[in-house]
XYZ file of N, CA, C and O in Angstrom:
852
model
N 147.998 -24.408 155.037
C 149.063 -25.204 155.631
C 148.869 -26.692 155.370
O 149.820 -27.425 155.195
N 147.621 -27.156 155.368
C 147.362 -28.565 155.099
C 147.861 -28.929 153.714
O 148.462 -29.994 153.516
N 147.632 -28.043 152.746
C 148.089 -28.304 151.389
C 149.612 -28.371 151.342
O 150.200 -29.344 150.868
N 150.267 -27.360 151.878
C 151.715 -27.288 151.772
C 152.461 -28.274 152.650
O 153.454 -28.880 152.226
N 151.988 -28.468 153.884
C 152.732 -29.274 154.849
C 152.373 -30.754 154.812
O 153.104 -31.582 155.359
N 151.230 -31.097 154.202
C 150.814 -32.499 154.177
C 150.583 -32.999 152.752
O 151.239 -33.938 152.296
N 149.665 -32.370 152.020
C 149.293 -32.890 150.701
C 150.468 -32.866 149.726
O 150.735 -33.851 149.031
N 151.180 -31.735 149.665
C 152.326 -31.651 148.761
C 153.482 -32.519 149.264
O 154.195 -33.131 148.471
N 153.658 -32.548 150.579
C 154.748 -33.341 151.160
C 154.651 -34.793 150.742
O 155.664 -35.432 150.422
N 153.428 -35.338 150.738
C 153.237 -36.754 150.410
C 152.780 -36.955 148.965
O 152.397 -38.064 148.588
N 152.812 -35.876 148.192
C 152.506 -35.927 146.754
C 151.186 -36.650 146.499
O 151.109 -37.602 145.712
N 150.157 -36.173 147.170
C 148.859 -36.828 147.052
C 148.134 -36.508 145.748
O 147.176 -37.186 145.399
N 148.568 -35.478 145.060
C 147.880 -35.119 143.818
C 148.874 -34.631 142.776
O 149.987 -34.203 143.090
N 148.431 -34.696 141.535
C 149.198 -34.185 140.403
C 148.869 -32.701 140.257
O 147.707 -32.333 140.101
N 149.893 -31.861 140.306
C 149.691 -30.418 140.243
C 148.905 -30.005 138.997
O 148.143 -29.031 139.030
N 149.079 -30.744 137.916
C 148.398 -30.421 136.662
C 146.967 -30.966 136.612
O 146.219 -30.641 135.696
N 146.604 -31.789 137.609
C 145.266 -32.396 137.590
C 144.557 -32.215 138.931
O 143.870 -33.106 139.413
N 144.740 -31.038 139.527
C 144.133 -30.773 140.832
C 142.613 -30.873 140.786
O 141.967 -31.247 141.767
N 142.034 -30.555 139.620
C 140.577 -30.576 139.510
C 140.021 -31.996 139.568
O 138.803 -32.189 139.702
N 140.905 -32.996 139.495
C 140.468 -34.396 139.631
C 140.600 -34.898 141.069
O 140.164 -36.007 141.373
N 141.220 -34.098 141.930
C 141.434 -34.484 143.322
C 140.243 -34.012 144.143
O 140.008 -32.812 144.309
N 139.482 -34.972 144.668
C 138.212 -34.662 145.315
C 138.371 -34.609 146.838
O 138.861 -35.561 147.440
N 137.923 -33.491 147.425
C 138.056 -33.260 148.854
C 136.687 -33.013 149.470
O 135.891 -32.222 148.950
N 136.414 -33.685 150.580
C 135.192 -33.439 151.364
C 135.590 -32.841 152.703
O 136.414 -33.397 153.423
N 134.980 -31.702 153.030
C 135.143 -31.111 154.358
C 133.918 -31.488 155.177
O 132.826 -30.951 154.963
N 134.103 -32.421 156.103
C 132.998 -32.866 156.954
C 132.918 -31.932 158.162
O 133.804 -31.895 158.997
N 131.814 -31.181 158.221
C 131.676 -30.147 159.239
C 132.304 -28.860 158.735
O 133.140 -28.245 159.402
N 131.907 -28.471 157.535
C 132.566 -27.354 156.843
C 132.214 -25.988 157.415
O 132.843 -24.987 157.059
N 131.205 -25.939 158.300
C 130.820 -24.654 158.862
C 130.390 -23.690 157.767
O 129.637 -24.050 156.866
N 130.909 -22.483 157.819
C 130.540 -21.469 156.839
C 131.382 -21.529 155.568
O 131.288 -20.655 154.714
N 132.194 -22.569 155.454
C 132.849 -22.869 154.185
C 134.198 -22.242 153.937
O 134.732 -22.347 152.822
N 134.808 -21.621 154.938
C 136.077 -20.920 154.707
C 137.195 -21.865 154.267
O 137.932 -21.564 153.315
N 137.334 -23.008 154.959
C 138.428 -23.925 154.629
C 138.232 -24.550 153.247
O 139.157 -24.566 152.425
N 137.040 -25.065 153.000
C 136.823 -25.756 151.730
C 136.795 -24.765 150.564
O 137.146 -25.116 149.438
N 136.438 -23.521 150.834
C 136.502 -22.493 149.791
C 137.948 -22.257 149.374
O 138.232 -22.013 148.186
N 138.883 -22.342 150.315
C 140.302 -22.214 149.963
C 140.692 -23.294 148.956
O 141.373 -23.016 147.950
N 140.285 -24.541 149.211
C 140.628 -25.629 148.303
C 139.932 -25.458 146.954
O 140.515 -25.734 145.912
N 138.710 -24.997 146.980
C 137.993 -24.734 145.725
C 138.731 -23.690 144.904
O 138.966 -23.867 143.696
N 139.103 -22.600 145.551
C 139.808 -21.523 144.853
C 141.190 -21.951 144.384
O 141.746 -21.362 143.448
N 141.744 -22.988 145.035
C 143.065 -23.496 144.652
C 142.985 -24.505 143.515
O 144.014 -25.009 143.062
N 141.768 -24.820 143.067
C 141.607 -25.686 141.904
C 141.195 -27.103 142.189
O 141.045 -27.916 141.262
N 140.974 -27.464 143.469
C 140.537 -28.808 143.807
C 139.027 -28.959 143.618
O 138.275 -27.977 143.703
N 138.592 -30.199 143.381
C 137.160 -30.501 143.296
C 136.642 -30.640 144.730
O 136.855 -31.664 145.383
N 135.963 -29.606 145.228
C 135.725 -29.465 146.668
C 134.252 -29.546 147.041
O 133.388 -28.988 146.359
N 133.993 -30.221 148.178
C 132.635 -30.432 148.676
C 132.623 -30.192 150.192
O 133.638 -30.357 150.862
N 131.438 -29.850 150.711
C 131.335 -29.647 152.150
C 129.960 -30.019 152.672
O 128.950 -29.865 151.977
N 129.923 -30.501 153.905
C 128.654 -30.819 154.575
C 128.700 -30.285 155.998
O 129.761 -30.193 156.620
N 127.521 -29.961 156.530
C 127.436 -29.474 157.903
C 126.013 -29.686 158.407
O 125.071 -29.821 157.612
N 125.853 -29.688 159.741
C 124.528 -29.884 160.336
C 123.848 -28.562 160.656
O 122.681 -28.551 161.055
N 124.550 -27.436 160.483
C 123.988 -26.120 160.793
C 123.398 -25.485 159.545
O 124.112 -25.177 158.585
N 122.087 -25.289 159.548
C 121.423 -24.699 158.387
C 121.952 -23.295 158.113
O 122.177 -22.915 156.956
N 122.148 -22.526 159.172
C 122.650 -21.161 159.028
C 124.027 -21.142 158.366
O 124.275 -20.361 157.427
N 124.926 -22.023 158.818
C 126.279 -22.084 158.258
C 126.269 -22.560 156.816
O 127.016 -22.046 155.971
N 125.431 -23.547 156.521
C 125.351 -24.080 155.157
C 124.865 -23.011 154.179
O 125.368 -22.909 153.050
N 123.927 -22.189 154.593
C 123.444 -21.105 153.730
C 124.576 -20.160 153.346
O 124.689 -19.726 152.196
N 125.432 -19.842 154.319
C 126.561 -18.956 154.054
C 127.582 -19.640 153.147
O 128.106 -19.036 152.195
N 127.865 -20.918 153.426
C 128.828 -21.666 152.615
C 128.362 -21.784 151.164
O 129.161 -21.664 150.228
N 127.075 -22.009 150.965
C 126.530 -22.106 149.611
C 126.765 -20.821 148.822
O 127.097 -20.846 147.628
N 126.603 -19.679 149.479
C 126.827 -18.396 148.815
C 128.285 -18.258 148.385
O 128.584 -17.722 147.307
N 129.206 -18.766 149.191
C 130.632 -18.704 148.851
C 130.957 -19.586 147.650
O 131.915 -19.324 146.928
N 130.161 -20.629 147.436
C 130.412 -21.558 146.333
C 129.728 -21.143 145.033
O 129.940 -21.761 144.000
N 128.898 -20.113 145.100
C 128.291 -19.571 143.877
C 127.555 -20.608 143.060
O 126.668 -21.305 143.568
N 127.950 -20.753 141.776
C 127.238 -21.676 140.888
C 127.546 -23.142 141.164
O 127.020 -24.028 140.473
N 128.391 -23.409 142.147
C 128.646 -24.797 142.575
C 128.079 -25.038 143.973
O 128.566 -25.895 144.716
N 127.035 -24.300 144.312
C 126.442 -24.415 145.649
C 125.880 -25.796 145.927
O 125.681 -26.179 147.086
N 125.642 -26.588 144.867
C 125.151 -27.957 145.049
C 126.211 -28.870 145.673
O 125.914 -29.997 146.070
N 127.444 -28.362 145.788
C 128.511 -29.138 146.410
C 128.598 -28.877 147.916
O 129.520 -29.371 148.576
N 127.647 -28.123 148.429
C 127.517 -27.904 149.866
C 126.157 -28.455 150.290
O 125.146 -28.137 149.673
N 126.111 -29.267 151.344
C 124.848 -29.870 151.752
C 124.627 -29.798 153.253
O 125.568 -29.885 154.041
N 123.355 -29.638 153.618
C 122.921 -29.762 155.004
C 122.669 -31.241 155.278
O 121.970 -31.906 154.509
N 123.229 -31.759 156.377
C 123.091 -33.178 156.675
C 122.523 -33.399 158.070
O 122.512 -32.496 158.908
N 122.059 -34.606 158.304
C 121.563 -34.986 159.625
C 122.736 -35.172 160.579
O 123.807 -35.649 160.176
N 122.567 -34.819 161.861
C 123.645 -35.052 162.833
C 123.865 -36.523 163.153
O 124.890 -36.892 163.725
N 122.922 -37.365 162.781
C 123.045 -38.800 163.078
C 123.929 -39.476 162.042
O 123.688 -39.391 160.839
N 124.964 -40.159 162.519
C 125.881 -40.857 161.632
C 125.325 -42.217 161.233
O 124.802 -42.956 162.074
N 125.452 -42.547 159.950
C 125.088 -43.853 159.438
C 126.248 -44.367 158.587
O 126.861 -43.603 157.841
N 126.504 -45.652 158.697
C 127.631 -46.225 157.969
C 127.497 -46.068 156.462
O 128.495 -45.971 155.748
N 126.256 -46.033 155.973
C 126.050 -45.944 154.527
C 125.819 -44.510 154.046
O 125.335 -44.295 152.929
N 126.142 -43.520 154.865
C 126.025 -42.126 154.421
C 126.829 -41.923 153.143
O 127.988 -42.346 153.036
N 126.200 -41.298 152.163
C 126.854 -41.016 150.874
C 126.202 -39.753 150.325
O 125.203 -39.812 149.638
N 126.783 -38.616 150.638
C 126.108 -37.343 150.415
C 126.086 -36.872 148.963
O 125.187 -36.156 148.556
N 127.086 -37.263 148.185
C 127.191 -36.733 146.823
C 127.347 -37.820 145.768
O 127.550 -37.510 144.600
N 127.312 -39.084 146.182
C 127.571 -40.184 145.266
C 128.921 -39.997 144.578
O 129.057 -40.172 143.362
N 129.902 -39.619 145.395
C 131.253 -39.335 144.908
C 132.248 -40.079 145.793
O 132.058 -40.191 147.004
N 133.303 -40.598 145.193
C 134.402 -41.189 145.948
C 135.503 -40.135 146.088
O 135.979 -39.581 145.092
N 135.907 -39.894 147.325
C 136.841 -38.816 147.603
C 138.274 -39.321 147.756
O 138.521 -40.449 148.187
N 139.212 -38.434 147.426
C 140.629 -38.705 147.665
C 141.008 -38.356 149.096
O 141.898 -38.987 149.680
N 140.337 -37.342 149.646
C 140.672 -36.848 150.973
C 139.412 -36.363 151.677
O 138.592 -35.651 151.084
N 139.256 -36.746 152.945
C 138.202 -36.203 153.800
C 138.882 -35.487 154.954
O 139.745 -36.059 155.624
N 138.502 -34.240 155.161
C 139.043 -33.480 156.288
C 137.900 -33.161 157.251
O 136.746 -32.992 156.849
N 138.229 -33.100 158.532
C 137.234 -32.757 159.556
C 137.965 -32.099 160.717
O 138.614 -32.770 161.515
N 137.876 -30.783 160.765
C 138.626 -30.013 161.751
C 137.716 -29.525 162.872
O 136.734 -28.826 162.622
N 138.044 -29.921 164.097
C 137.348 -29.482 165.300
C 135.845 -29.789 165.251
O 135.011 -28.955 165.582
N 135.544 -31.014 164.856
C 134.152 -31.433 164.680
C 133.853 -32.760 165.380
O 132.866 -32.879 166.118
N 134.704 -33.765 165.162
C 134.349 -35.138 165.505
C 134.298 -35.428 166.996
O 133.762 -36.458 167.401
N 134.834 -34.540 167.825
C 134.752 -34.785 169.268
C 133.417 -34.353 169.859
O 133.192 -34.474 171.056
N 132.524 -33.875 169.014
C 131.175 -33.546 169.475
C 130.200 -34.696 169.270
O 128.990 -34.533 169.457
N 130.705 -35.853 168.859
C 129.840 -37.016 168.688
C 130.325 -38.156 169.579
O 131.508 -38.241 169.925
N 129.420 -39.023 169.935
C 129.705 -40.100 170.889
C 130.619 -41.161 170.277
O 130.856 -41.189 169.057
N 131.096 -42.052 171.126
C 132.005 -43.115 170.674
C 131.354 -44.012 169.622
O 131.967 -44.343 168.602
N 130.103 -44.398 169.857
C 129.429 -45.279 168.895
C 129.127 -44.548 167.592
O 129.234 -45.127 166.502
N 128.775 -43.262 167.687
C 128.534 -42.479 166.479
C 129.829 -42.228 165.711
O 129.841 -42.234 164.481
N 130.925 -42.030 166.441
C 132.213 -41.828 165.784
C 132.626 -43.072 165.014
O 133.153 -42.985 163.899
N 132.373 -44.236 165.588
C 132.690 -45.481 164.894
C 131.906 -45.591 163.590
O 132.458 -45.964 162.543
N 130.631 -45.241 163.637
C 129.827 -45.251 162.404
C 130.334 -44.212 161.416
O 130.352 -44.441 160.205
N 130.738 -43.056 161.955
C 131.198 -41.991 161.066
C 132.472 -42.378 160.340
O 132.592 -42.150 159.126
N 133.445 -42.993 161.039
C 134.675 -43.344 160.334
C 134.430 -44.485 159.337
O 135.102 -44.574 158.310
N 133.433 -45.319 159.618
C 133.068 -46.346 158.640
C 132.439 -45.713 157.405
O 132.664 -46.170 156.280
N 131.674 -44.644 157.615
C 131.106 -43.934 156.463
C 132.219 -43.244 155.675
O 132.167 -43.192 154.438
N 133.231 -42.719 156.377
C 134.373 -42.135 155.686
C 135.046 -43.186 154.809
O 135.403 -42.923 153.658
N 135.232 -44.367 155.379
C 135.853 -45.458 154.624
C 135.066 -45.723 153.340
O 135.663 -45.888 152.263
N 133.748 -45.754 153.447
C 132.915 -46.055 152.290
C 132.908 -44.932 151.260
O 132.667 -45.173 150.069
N 133.159 -43.701 151.710
C 133.125 -42.557 150.787
C 134.484 -42.284 150.146
O 134.578 -41.475 149.222
N 135.539 -42.944 150.630
C 136.876 -42.719 150.089
C 137.200 -43.676 148.939
O 136.709 -44.802 148.878
N 138.061 -43.211 148.070
C 138.623 -44.085 147.055
C 139.583 -45.063 147.742
O 140.056 -44.784 148.850
N 139.890 -46.194 147.125
C 140.908 -47.083 147.696
C 142.212 -46.319 147.916
O 142.663 -45.579 147.041
N 142.774 -46.450 149.113
C 144.003 -45.724 149.428
C 143.789 -44.263 149.753
O 144.753 -43.491 149.836
N 142.519 -43.872 149.950
C 142.212 -42.487 150.273
C 142.700 -42.101 151.659
O 143.092 -42.949 152.468
N 142.655 -40.807 151.945
C 143.220 -40.276 153.183
C 142.205 -39.468 153.984
O 141.224 -38.954 153.424
N 142.470 -39.355 155.290
C 141.699 -38.456 156.138
C 142.667 -37.557 156.904
O 143.799 -37.939 157.206
N 142.194 -36.351 157.205
C 142.906 -35.440 158.096
C 141.875 -34.918 159.079
O 140.924 -34.228 158.693
N 142.036 -35.253 160.363
C 141.053 -34.886 161.385
C 141.759 -34.320 162.607
O 142.955 -34.556 162.819
N 141.015 -33.583 163.413
C 141.550 -33.084 164.679
C 140.603 -33.484 165.801
O 139.391 -33.571 165.608
N 141.187 -33.718 166.985
C 140.404 -34.130 168.152
C 140.872 -33.355 169.389
O 142.074 -33.208 169.626
N 139.913 -32.883 170.184
C 140.241 -32.188 171.426
C 140.750 -33.191 172.464
O 140.219 -34.293 172.582
N 141.778 -32.797 173.211
C 142.383 -33.704 174.179
C 142.047 -33.295 175.614
O 141.508 -32.218 175.869
N 142.417 -34.164 176.530
C 142.179 -33.890 177.954
C 143.109 -32.799 178.487
O 142.969 -32.369 179.629
N 144.045 -32.321 177.667
C 144.892 -31.195 178.064
C 144.190 -29.859 177.853
O 144.663 -28.824 178.338
N 143.090 -29.889 177.117
C 142.346 -28.659 176.842
C 141.683 -28.138 178.113
O 141.242 -28.910 178.967
N 141.556 -26.828 178.216
C 140.889 -26.266 179.393
C 139.408 -26.622 179.425
O 138.775 -26.525 180.464
N 138.852 -27.058 178.299
C 137.469 -27.536 178.308
C 137.314 -28.712 179.276
O 136.252 -28.900 179.851
N 138.389 -29.482 179.416
C 138.333 -30.646 180.303
C 138.143 -30.229 181.759
O 137.593 -30.982 182.569
N 138.573 -29.029 182.092
C 138.407 -28.535 183.469
C 136.975 -28.088 183.734
O 136.616 -27.839 184.891
N 136.169 -27.988 182.695
C 134.778 -27.539 182.855
C 133.800 -28.697 182.967
O 132.579 -28.489 182.960
N 134.319 -29.915 183.025
C 133.426 -31.065 183.188
C 132.649 -30.896 184.490
O 133.220 -30.607 185.541
N 131.349 -31.052 184.402
C 130.482 -30.805 185.551
C 130.813 -31.729 186.715
O 130.892 -31.314 187.864
N 131.029 -33.013 186.431
C 131.347 -33.970 187.487
C 132.272 -35.032 186.914
O 131.838 -35.913 186.169
N 133.560 -34.957 187.252
C 134.534 -35.904 186.706
C 134.352 -37.310 187.261
O 134.894 -38.267 186.735
N 133.594 -37.415 188.355
C 133.309 -38.733 188.918
C 132.103 -39.387 188.245
O 131.823 -40.554 188.466
N 131.405 -38.596 187.437
C 130.231 -39.112 186.746
C 130.673 -39.974 185.565
O 131.506 -39.549 184.755
N 130.141 -41.150 185.469
C 130.492 -42.060 184.385
C 130.049 -41.470 183.056
O 128.939 -40.973 182.915
N 130.936 -41.504 182.078
C 130.588 -40.960 180.767
C 129.556 -41.851 180.089
O 129.515 -43.058 180.294
N 128.730 -41.220 179.276
C 127.740 -41.960 178.512
C 128.197 -42.039 177.069
O 128.242 -41.029 176.366
N 128.619 -43.224 176.653
C 129.078 -43.448 175.288
C 130.247 -42.517 174.947
O 130.328 -41.986 173.848
N 131.128 -42.325 175.927
C 132.332 -41.536 175.694
C 132.175 -40.036 175.836
O 133.164 -39.296 175.719
N 130.961 -39.573 176.124
C 130.708 -38.134 176.161
C 130.793 -37.575 177.582
O 130.201 -38.116 178.511
N 131.529 -36.472 177.730
C 131.580 -35.732 178.985
C 130.676 -34.504 178.870
O 130.627 -33.857 177.819
N 129.980 -34.183 179.953
C 129.149 -32.981 179.978
C 130.003 -31.818 180.473
O 130.545 -31.844 181.574
N 130.130 -30.805 179.618
C 130.957 -29.644 179.918
C 130.065 -28.408 179.938
O 129.271 -28.201 179.015
N 130.195 -27.608 180.978
C 129.369 -26.403 181.078
C 130.241 -25.170 180.880
O 131.204 -24.937 181.606
N 129.898 -24.380 179.875
C 130.678 -23.189 179.549
C 129.816 -22.267 178.695
O 129.041 -22.712 177.861
N 129.959 -20.964 178.909
C 129.234 -19.979 178.119
C 130.214 -19.247 177.217
O 131.176 -18.649 177.687
N 129.993 -19.351 175.927
C 130.835 -18.687 174.935
C 129.936 -17.764 174.123
O 129.234 -18.192 173.210
N 129.949 -16.491 174.446
C 129.033 -15.547 173.812
C 129.280 -15.394 172.313
O 128.344 -15.202 171.533
N 130.550 -15.490 171.913
C 130.866 -15.366 170.485
C 130.264 -16.532 169.710
O 129.635 -16.359 168.664
N 130.441 -17.758 170.241
C 129.879 -18.945 169.585
C 128.356 -18.878 169.579
O 127.708 -19.166 168.571
N 127.758 -18.487 170.703
C 126.303 -18.402 170.789
C 125.740 -17.442 169.757
O 124.692 -17.689 169.158
N 126.442 -16.334 169.537
C 125.978 -15.363 168.555
C 126.070 -15.933 167.143
O 125.184 -15.733 166.315
N 127.148 -16.691 166.880
C 127.341 -17.241 165.537
C 126.269 -18.260 165.187
O 125.779 -18.297 164.052
N 125.901 -19.109 166.142
C 124.907 -20.147 165.858
C 123.485 -19.712 166.212
O 122.539 -20.476 166.036
N 123.363 -18.482 166.708
C 122.055 -17.911 167.036
C 121.320 -18.725 168.100
O 120.101 -18.863 168.065
N 122.087 -19.267 169.047
C 121.490 -20.033 170.146
C 122.247 -19.718 171.427
O 123.397 -19.269 171.397
N 121.594 -19.950 172.559
C 122.243 -19.769 173.842
C 122.650 -21.140 174.366
O 121.827 -21.901 174.855
N 123.941 -21.450 174.233
C 124.430 -22.780 174.582
C 125.372 -22.680 175.774
O 126.369 -21.970 175.739
N 125.043 -23.369 176.852
C 125.883 -23.372 178.039
C 126.510 -24.737 178.290
O 127.581 -24.823 178.880
N 125.846 -25.807 177.855
C 126.364 -27.154 178.050
C 126.821 -27.736 176.720
O 126.151 -27.604 175.707
N 127.978 -28.362 176.771
C 128.526 -29.040 175.603
C 128.773 -30.500 175.971
O 129.021 -30.820 177.134
N 128.714 -31.370 174.986
C 129.012 -32.783 175.182
C 130.235 -33.108 174.325
O 130.187 -32.983 173.105
N 131.327 -33.493 174.985
C 132.604 -33.636 174.281
C 133.209 -35.019 174.513
O 133.262 -35.508 175.635
N 133.668 -35.605 173.424
C 134.343 -36.898 173.437
C 135.853 -36.619 173.408
O 136.464 -36.518 172.347
N 136.453 -36.471 174.583
C 137.867 -36.123 174.676
C 138.763 -37.296 174.271
O 138.412 -38.457 174.457
N 139.919 -36.974 173.728
C 140.943 -37.969 173.411
C 142.047 -37.874 174.457
O 142.607 -36.798 174.686
N 142.368 -38.998 175.080
C 143.309 -38.999 176.201
C 144.762 -38.863 175.765
O 145.535 -38.102 176.349
N 145.147 -39.624 174.751
C 146.542 -39.627 174.331
C 146.613 -40.145 172.897
O 145.585 -40.429 172.269
N 147.820 -40.279 172.369
C 147.980 -40.697 170.974
C 147.505 -42.127 170.747
O 146.998 -42.456 169.679
N 147.676 -42.961 171.755
C 147.180 -44.341 171.649
C 145.669 -44.354 171.501
O 145.112 -45.100 170.684
N 144.994 -43.527 172.262
C 143.538 -43.394 172.175
C 143.142 -42.857 170.809
O 142.164 -43.297 170.201
N 143.900 -41.894 170.295
C 143.640 -41.313 168.975
C 143.720 -42.371 167.886
O 142.827 -42.490 167.036
N 144.788 -43.167 167.916
C 144.969 -44.215 166.911
C 143.848 -45.243 167.003
O 143.354 -45.744 165.980
N 143.419 -45.541 168.223
C 142.341 -46.501 168.427
C 141.033 -45.998 167.829
O 140.285 -46.758 167.207
N 140.763 -44.731 167.987
C 139.510 -44.160 167.476
C 139.458 -44.186 165.950
O 138.388 -44.348 165.366
N 140.610 -44.049 165.317
C 140.649 -44.030 163.854
C 141.353 -45.279 163.322
O 142.194 -45.219 162.423
N 140.975 -46.409 163.884
C 141.645 -47.684 163.634
C 141.517 -48.182 162.204
O 142.263 -49.068 161.790
N 140.586 -47.647 161.441
C 140.429 -48.080 160.053
C 141.473 -47.445 159.133
O 141.536 -47.772 157.950
N 142.295 -46.563 159.720
C 143.262 -45.819 158.933
C 144.672 -46.004 159.491
O 144.872 -45.990 160.703
N 145.613 -46.177 158.599
C 147.009 -46.290 158.997
C 147.568 -44.900 159.275
O 147.536 -44.034 158.393
N 148.072 -44.657 160.488
C 148.614 -43.325 160.792
C 149.833 -43.005 159.927
O 150.736 -43.822 159.788
N 149.816 -41.832 159.336
C 150.977 -41.352 158.589
C 151.692 -40.268 159.388
O 152.899 -40.297 159.551
N 150.904 -39.332 159.906
C 151.455 -38.309 160.782
C 150.471 -38.025 161.909
O 149.260 -37.961 161.685
N 150.995 -37.864 163.102
C 150.199 -37.430 164.246
C 150.883 -36.198 164.830
O 152.075 -36.229 165.147
N 150.134 -35.131 164.919
C 150.683 -33.887 165.448
C 149.768 -33.320 166.511
O 148.791 -33.948 166.925
N 150.076 -32.122 166.949
C 149.249 -31.468 167.940
C 149.392 -29.956 167.800
O 150.392 -29.463 167.275
N 148.377 -29.248 168.245
C 148.450 -27.788 168.252
C 147.667 -27.273 169.445
O 146.844 -27.965 170.029
N 147.946 -26.037 169.806
C 147.323 -25.450 170.990
C 147.106 -23.965 170.750
O 148.067 -23.206 170.620
N 145.845 -23.565 170.662
C 145.503 -22.151 170.515
C 145.467 -21.519 171.907
O 144.414 -21.234 172.456
N 146.640 -21.327 172.487
C 146.732 -20.864 173.863
C 146.734 -19.343 173.931
O 147.596 -18.682 173.355
N 145.744 -18.802 174.621
C 145.666 -17.358 174.794
C 146.405 -16.921 176.054
O 146.932 -15.821 176.130
N 146.422 -17.770 177.061
C 147.252 -17.568 178.239
C 147.471 -18.939 178.869
O 146.925 -19.931 178.409
N 148.265 -19.010 179.927
C 148.653 -20.306 180.477
C 147.487 -21.107 181.043
O 147.619 -22.311 181.272
N 146.347 -20.463 181.237
C 145.192 -21.152 181.805
C 144.124 -21.486 180.775
O 143.064 -21.987 181.124
N 144.379 -21.188 179.513
C 143.345 -21.360 178.493
C 143.839 -22.190 177.307
O 143.812 -21.772 176.157
N 144.283 -23.392 177.578
C 144.746 -24.284 176.519
C 143.564 -24.826 175.716
O 142.517 -25.155 176.270
N 143.753 -24.898 174.397
C 142.766 -25.565 173.529
C 143.490 -26.674 172.760
O 143.428 -26.750 171.539
N 144.150 -27.538 173.492
C 145.005 -28.561 172.905
C 144.223 -29.559 172.067
O 143.201 -30.092 172.505
N 144.708 -29.798 170.847
C 144.114 -30.766 169.926
C 145.205 -31.663 169.342
O 146.343 -31.233 169.159
N 144.812 -32.880 169.021
C 145.647 -33.759 168.204
C 145.230 -33.630 166.743
O 144.056 -33.384 166.443
N 146.194 -33.823 165.860
C 145.928 -33.926 164.427
C 146.283 -35.339 163.973
O 147.328 -35.864 164.363
N 145.414 -35.922 163.175
C 145.639 -37.281 162.680
C 145.522 -37.263 161.152
O 144.483 -36.891 160.602
N 146.607 -37.642 160.494
C 146.602 -37.802 159.038
C 146.852 -39.264 158.759
O 147.882 -39.822 159.156
N 145.886 -39.910 158.113
C 146.006 -41.338 157.908
C 145.512 -41.797 156.542
O 144.809 -41.064 155.831
N 145.892 -43.008 156.203
C 145.535 -43.612 154.918
C 144.640 -44.818 155.157
O 144.876 -45.608 156.075
N 143.633 -44.951 154.339
C 142.710 -46.073 154.442
C 143.456 -47.394 154.329
O 144.242 -47.611 153.416
N 143.217 -48.261 155.312
C 143.887 -49.558 155.314
C 143.336 -50.459 154.222
O 142.174 -50.357 153.850
C-alpha cells in the first residue's frame, strides 16, 4: 500500500529505474516489509536492534544479506549504517519506543542518511491507543517523554524470546505534536489507522509522510 498509495502517487521514482531507488527500513524486524520492496525491484536495506529478528531477515535477503544489519539501540546523529544515501526511510511502529531526546537524534541521523529532498514515512502510537490506558501512573511525570506501560503480550514475548510486562512508550498527543516531533521534514501527508479488534482495544497510530526540508 505504501508503494501504491504514496510512492507512485507522488512519483518518487522512475518505474524503469527502481533499482536506483534506495530504501531503508529502520526497525525492519524479521524483514517482511523490506523484503516486499526488494522483491519489487528497489535497492532495499534494513536495520534492527533484535539479533533474533535480524538473523531471520538476513535469510530472507539471501545473497544480499549484507544489506541487513544489527544496530545499537542508542541513537547517534552521525549513525551511517551502510555508507549509502537513501531516497526513502521508513519506520513502522518503532519510533515511539525511544525517548524524546533519542528521537531528536534519530531524526537528525535520518536527515544525514537521506539524499537532498529525500523522504520519510513513519508511524507513531497516539494517546487514543488502548496502550495509553495501561500507564501505571498517569500522575507520574514522564521521563524524557516516556510513559511506563504495564501489559503482558504472550505472542510478542514468544516472538522476542523474552518475558516482557513493562513497556516504555513515547505517545503522540495530536497532529501538532506529530509535526513537532518530525520538524526537520515538511509534512506531505498525515494519516491515521487503527487496528481495532473491538471497541475497547484501539491501536490508534498516526502516519507521517514528509520531505526533507
